Protein backbone atom coordinates (compact mmCIF):
# COMPACT_ATOMS: atom_id res chain seq x y z
CA GLU A 1 -27.94 -80.23 23.15
CA ALA A 2 -27.37 -78.95 19.66
CA CYS A 3 -27.72 -81.48 16.86
CA GLN A 4 -24.38 -80.48 15.35
CA LEU A 5 -22.56 -81.14 18.61
CA GLU A 6 -24.19 -84.55 18.88
CA ALA A 7 -23.12 -85.31 15.31
CA VAL A 8 -19.54 -84.35 16.19
CA ARG A 9 -19.62 -86.67 19.20
CA ARG A 10 -20.98 -89.56 17.11
CA LEU A 11 -18.32 -89.14 14.45
CA VAL A 12 -15.60 -89.17 17.11
CA ASN A 13 -17.08 -91.94 19.26
CA THR A 14 -17.51 -94.28 16.27
CA HIS A 15 -13.96 -93.49 15.09
CA VAL A 16 -15.21 -92.13 11.77
CA ALA A 17 -13.30 -88.88 12.30
CA SER A 18 -10.89 -87.31 14.75
CA ALA A 19 -12.18 -84.50 16.96
CA ALA A 20 -10.43 -81.95 14.75
CA GLU A 21 -11.94 -83.42 11.58
CA ALA A 22 -15.42 -83.65 13.10
CA LEU A 23 -15.29 -80.07 14.35
CA ALA A 24 -14.23 -78.85 10.91
CA LEU A 25 -17.13 -80.77 9.38
CA ALA A 26 -19.48 -78.94 11.77
CA SER A 27 -18.05 -75.47 11.21
CA ALA A 28 -15.90 -74.81 8.15
CA THR A 29 -17.72 -77.19 5.82
CA PRO A 30 -21.24 -75.72 6.32
CA ALA A 31 -19.86 -72.17 6.05
CA ARG A 32 -18.17 -73.07 2.78
CA ALA A 33 -21.33 -74.77 1.48
CA LEU A 34 -23.32 -71.62 2.21
CA GLY A 35 -20.76 -69.40 0.51
CA LEU A 36 -19.91 -67.76 3.83
CA ALA A 37 -16.39 -69.11 4.38
CA HIS A 38 -14.99 -65.57 4.33
CA GLU A 39 -16.91 -64.67 7.51
CA LEU A 40 -17.89 -67.94 9.25
CA GLY A 41 -16.44 -71.34 10.12
CA HIS A 42 -13.02 -70.36 11.42
CA LEU A 43 -11.44 -68.27 14.15
CA VAL A 44 -9.67 -65.32 12.57
CA VAL A 45 -9.76 -61.57 13.08
CA GLY A 46 -12.86 -60.13 11.44
CA ALA A 47 -14.83 -63.38 11.28
CA ARG A 48 -18.07 -63.81 13.22
CA ALA A 49 -17.82 -66.59 15.77
CA ASP A 50 -19.56 -68.34 18.60
CA VAL A 51 -17.10 -70.49 20.54
CA LEU A 52 -17.98 -73.73 22.30
CA VAL A 53 -15.69 -74.91 25.08
CA LEU A 54 -15.72 -78.72 25.13
CA ALA A 55 -14.25 -81.17 27.63
CA LEU A 56 -11.34 -83.22 26.33
CA GLY A 57 -12.26 -86.82 25.74
CA THR A 58 -16.02 -86.59 26.27
CA LEU A 59 -16.71 -83.46 24.20
CA ALA A 60 -19.17 -82.41 26.90
CA LEU A 61 -20.26 -78.80 26.54
CA ARG A 62 -18.58 -76.65 29.20
CA ALA A 63 -19.29 -73.10 28.03
CA VAL A 64 -20.56 -71.04 25.11
CA HIS A 65 -19.13 -67.65 24.15
CA VAL A 66 -21.34 -65.78 21.71
CA GLY A 67 -19.52 -63.32 19.50
């Protein structure tokens, strides 16, 4: 699976970050670092987004919606 998703799982499983914090680190933080926060890294009208559906608890990938 994607390296970013595995990083999110490791952060959560080692109790370094909550799921919400880890997901923000994998989405909003890189977008901001690239100067693309206005169009990537968050779910708002007008932003480009691919959405991952993850299982609660395990963060197993259930579905991907490409937008």
